[in-house]
Coordinates of N, CA, C and O in Angstrom, one line a residue:
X237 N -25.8 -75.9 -62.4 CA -25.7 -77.3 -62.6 C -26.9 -78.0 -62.1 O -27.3 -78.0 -60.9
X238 N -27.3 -78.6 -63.0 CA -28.9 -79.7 -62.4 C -28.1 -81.4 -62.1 O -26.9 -81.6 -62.3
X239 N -28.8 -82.2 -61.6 CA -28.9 -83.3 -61.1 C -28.9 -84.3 -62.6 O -29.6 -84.0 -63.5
X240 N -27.9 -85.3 -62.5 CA -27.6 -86.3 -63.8 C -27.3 -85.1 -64.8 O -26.9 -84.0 -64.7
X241 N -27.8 -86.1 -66.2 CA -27.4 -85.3 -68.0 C -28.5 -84.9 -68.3 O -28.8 -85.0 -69.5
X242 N -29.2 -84.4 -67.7 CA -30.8 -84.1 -68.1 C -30.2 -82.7 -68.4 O -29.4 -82.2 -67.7
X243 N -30.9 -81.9 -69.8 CA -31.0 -80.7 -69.9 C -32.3 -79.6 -69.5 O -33.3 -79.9 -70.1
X244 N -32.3 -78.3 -68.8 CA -33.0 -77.7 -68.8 C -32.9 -76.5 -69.2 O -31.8 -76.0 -69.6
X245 N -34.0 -75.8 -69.3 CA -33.9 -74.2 -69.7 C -34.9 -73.6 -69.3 O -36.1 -73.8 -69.6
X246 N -34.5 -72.7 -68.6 CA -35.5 -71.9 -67.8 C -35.7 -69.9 -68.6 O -34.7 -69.1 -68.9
X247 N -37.0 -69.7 -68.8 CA -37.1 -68.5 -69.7 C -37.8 -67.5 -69.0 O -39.1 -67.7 -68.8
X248 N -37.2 -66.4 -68.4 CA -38.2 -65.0 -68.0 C -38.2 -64.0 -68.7 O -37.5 -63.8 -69.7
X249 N -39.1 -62.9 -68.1 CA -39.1 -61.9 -69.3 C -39.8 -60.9 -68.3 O -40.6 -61.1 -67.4
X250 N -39.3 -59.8 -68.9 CA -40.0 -58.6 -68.0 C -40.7 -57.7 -68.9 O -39.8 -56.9 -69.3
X251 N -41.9 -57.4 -69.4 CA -42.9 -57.9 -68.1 C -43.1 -60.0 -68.4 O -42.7 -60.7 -69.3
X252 N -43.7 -60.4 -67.3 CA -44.4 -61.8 -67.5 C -45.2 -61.9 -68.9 O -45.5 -61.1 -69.7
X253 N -45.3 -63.3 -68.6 CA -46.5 -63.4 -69.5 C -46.1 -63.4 -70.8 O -46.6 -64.3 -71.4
X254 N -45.0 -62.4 -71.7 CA -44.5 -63.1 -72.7 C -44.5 -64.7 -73.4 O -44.1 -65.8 -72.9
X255 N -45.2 -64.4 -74.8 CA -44.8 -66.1 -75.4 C -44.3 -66.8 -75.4 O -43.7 -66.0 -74.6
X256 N -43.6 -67.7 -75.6 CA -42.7 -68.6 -75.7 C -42.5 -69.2 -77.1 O -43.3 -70.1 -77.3
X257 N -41.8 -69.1 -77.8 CA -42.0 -70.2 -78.7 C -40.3 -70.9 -79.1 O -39.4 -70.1 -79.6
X258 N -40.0 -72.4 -78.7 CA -38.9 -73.0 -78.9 C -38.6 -73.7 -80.4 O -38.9 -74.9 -80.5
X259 N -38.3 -73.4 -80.9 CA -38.1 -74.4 -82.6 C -39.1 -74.1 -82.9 O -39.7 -75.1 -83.2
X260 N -39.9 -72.6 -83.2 CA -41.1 -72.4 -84.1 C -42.3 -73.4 -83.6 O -43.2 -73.7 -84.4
X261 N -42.3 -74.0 -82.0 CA -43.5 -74.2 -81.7 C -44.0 -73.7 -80.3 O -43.0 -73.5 -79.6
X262 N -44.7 -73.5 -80.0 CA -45.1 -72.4 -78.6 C -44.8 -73.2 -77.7 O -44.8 -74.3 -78.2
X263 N -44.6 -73.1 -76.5 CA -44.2 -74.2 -75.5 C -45.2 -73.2 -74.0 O -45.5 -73.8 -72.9
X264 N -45.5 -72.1 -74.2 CA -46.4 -71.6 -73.1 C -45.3 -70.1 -72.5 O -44.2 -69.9 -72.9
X265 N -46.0 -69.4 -71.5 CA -45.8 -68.4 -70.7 C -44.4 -67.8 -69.8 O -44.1 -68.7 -69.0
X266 N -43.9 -67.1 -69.8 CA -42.8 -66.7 -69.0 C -43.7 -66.1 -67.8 O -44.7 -65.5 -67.8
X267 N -42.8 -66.7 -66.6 CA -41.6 -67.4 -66.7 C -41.8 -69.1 -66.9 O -42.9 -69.5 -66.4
X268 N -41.2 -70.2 -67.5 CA -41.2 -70.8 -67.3 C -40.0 -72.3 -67.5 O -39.2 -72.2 -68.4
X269 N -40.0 -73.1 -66.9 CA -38.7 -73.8 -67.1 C -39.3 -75.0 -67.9 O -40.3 -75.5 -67.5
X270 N -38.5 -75.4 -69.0 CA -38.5 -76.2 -70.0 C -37.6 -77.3 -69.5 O -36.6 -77.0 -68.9
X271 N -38.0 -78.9 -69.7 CA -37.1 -80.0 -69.0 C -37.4 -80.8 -70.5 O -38.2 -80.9 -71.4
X272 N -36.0 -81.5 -70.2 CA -35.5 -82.6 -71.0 C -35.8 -82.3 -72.4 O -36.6 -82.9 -73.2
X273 N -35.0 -81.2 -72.8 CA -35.3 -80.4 -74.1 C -33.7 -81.4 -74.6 O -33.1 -82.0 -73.7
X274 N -33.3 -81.4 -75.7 CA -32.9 -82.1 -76.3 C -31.4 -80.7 -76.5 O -31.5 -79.6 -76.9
X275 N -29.8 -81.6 -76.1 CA -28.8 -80.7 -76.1 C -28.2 -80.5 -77.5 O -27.6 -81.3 -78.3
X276 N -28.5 -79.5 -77.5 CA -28.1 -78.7 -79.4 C -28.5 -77.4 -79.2 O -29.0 -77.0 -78.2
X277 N -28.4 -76.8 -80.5 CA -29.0 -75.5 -80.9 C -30.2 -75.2 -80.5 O -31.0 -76.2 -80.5
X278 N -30.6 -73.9 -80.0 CA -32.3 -74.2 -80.0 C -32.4 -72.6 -80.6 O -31.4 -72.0 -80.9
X279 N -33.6 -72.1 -80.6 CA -34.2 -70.6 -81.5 C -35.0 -70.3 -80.2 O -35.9 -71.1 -80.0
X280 N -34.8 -69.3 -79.0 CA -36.2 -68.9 -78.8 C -36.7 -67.6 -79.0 O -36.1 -66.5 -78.8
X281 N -37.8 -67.7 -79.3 CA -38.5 -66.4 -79.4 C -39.6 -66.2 -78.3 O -40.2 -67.1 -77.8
X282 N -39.7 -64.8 -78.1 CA -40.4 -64.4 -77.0 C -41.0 -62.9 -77.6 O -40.2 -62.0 -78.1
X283 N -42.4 -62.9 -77.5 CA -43.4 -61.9 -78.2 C -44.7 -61.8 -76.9 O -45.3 -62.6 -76.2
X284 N -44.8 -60.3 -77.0 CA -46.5 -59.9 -76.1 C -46.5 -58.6 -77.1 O -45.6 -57.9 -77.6
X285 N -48.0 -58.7 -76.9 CA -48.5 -57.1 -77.5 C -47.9 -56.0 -76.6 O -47.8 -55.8 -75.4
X286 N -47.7 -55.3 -77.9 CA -47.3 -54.0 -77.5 C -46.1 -53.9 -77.1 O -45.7 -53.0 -76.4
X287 N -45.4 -54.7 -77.6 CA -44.0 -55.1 -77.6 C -42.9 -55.5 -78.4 O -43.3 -56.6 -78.5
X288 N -41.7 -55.5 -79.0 CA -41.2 -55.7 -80.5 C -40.7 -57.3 -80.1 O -40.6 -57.6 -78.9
X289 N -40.6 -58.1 -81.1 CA -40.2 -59.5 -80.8 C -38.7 -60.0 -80.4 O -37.6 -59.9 -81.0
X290 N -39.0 -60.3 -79.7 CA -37.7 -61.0 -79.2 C -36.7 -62.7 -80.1 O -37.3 -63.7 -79.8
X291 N -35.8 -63.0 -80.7 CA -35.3 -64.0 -81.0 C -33.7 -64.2 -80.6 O -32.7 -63.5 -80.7
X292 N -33.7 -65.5 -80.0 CA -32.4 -65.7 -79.1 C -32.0 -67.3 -79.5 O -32.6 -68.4 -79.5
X293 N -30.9 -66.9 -79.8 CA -29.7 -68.4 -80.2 C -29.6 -69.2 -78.8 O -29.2 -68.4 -77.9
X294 N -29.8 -70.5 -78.5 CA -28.9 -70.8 -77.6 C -28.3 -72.0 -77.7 O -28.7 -72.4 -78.7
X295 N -27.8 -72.6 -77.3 CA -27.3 -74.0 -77.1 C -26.9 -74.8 -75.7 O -25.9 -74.7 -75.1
X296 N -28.2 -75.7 -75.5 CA -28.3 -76.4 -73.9 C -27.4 -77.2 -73.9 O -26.9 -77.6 -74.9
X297 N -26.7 -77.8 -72.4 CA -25.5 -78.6 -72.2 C -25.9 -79.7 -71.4 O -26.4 -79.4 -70.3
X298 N -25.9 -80.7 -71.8 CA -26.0 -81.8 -70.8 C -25.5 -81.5 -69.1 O -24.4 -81.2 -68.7
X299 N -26.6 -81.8 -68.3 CA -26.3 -81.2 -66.8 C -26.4 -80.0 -66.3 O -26.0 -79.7 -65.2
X300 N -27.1 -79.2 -67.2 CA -26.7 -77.8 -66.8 C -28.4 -77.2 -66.8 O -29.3 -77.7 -67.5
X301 N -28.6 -76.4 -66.3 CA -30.0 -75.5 -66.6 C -29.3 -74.3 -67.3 O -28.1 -74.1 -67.1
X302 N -30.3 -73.5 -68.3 CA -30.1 -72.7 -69.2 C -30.9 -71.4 -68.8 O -32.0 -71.2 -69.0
X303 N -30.1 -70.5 -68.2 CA -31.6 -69.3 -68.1 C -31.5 -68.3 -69.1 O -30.3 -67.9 -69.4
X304 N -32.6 -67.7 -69.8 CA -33.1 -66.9 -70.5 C -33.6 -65.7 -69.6 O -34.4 -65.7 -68.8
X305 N -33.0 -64.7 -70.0 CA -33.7 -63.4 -69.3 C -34.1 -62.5 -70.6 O -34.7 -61.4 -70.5

């Protein structure tokens, strides 16, 4: 639970450094936490060389942090 309705989501990945990309736009590096993403469906994908691609359904909740592993 985070502080007020604000949504977050926080994304890691083993190894680091993995891409990020939220709604088919890159948003930067794992690990990292994403603020005031908008509460609905989201797509993320996570890709590094030498690696097979990662894609993940989620849906953020008002008040809440979201973690991605």
């Amino acid at each position: 639970r985070i502080k007020g309705q604000k949504t977050e989501l926080f994304v890691t990945s083993i190894p680091d450094g993995s891409l990020i990309t939220l709604d088919g736009d890159d948003v930067g590096v794992t690990p990292k936490t994403i603020t005031d993403i908008t509460t609905s469906e989201h797509e993320v994908e996570l890709q590094k060389g030498g690696y097979g691609k990662k894609t993940i359904l989620v849906r953020t909740v008002p008040g809440y942090k979201l973690i991605v592993e």
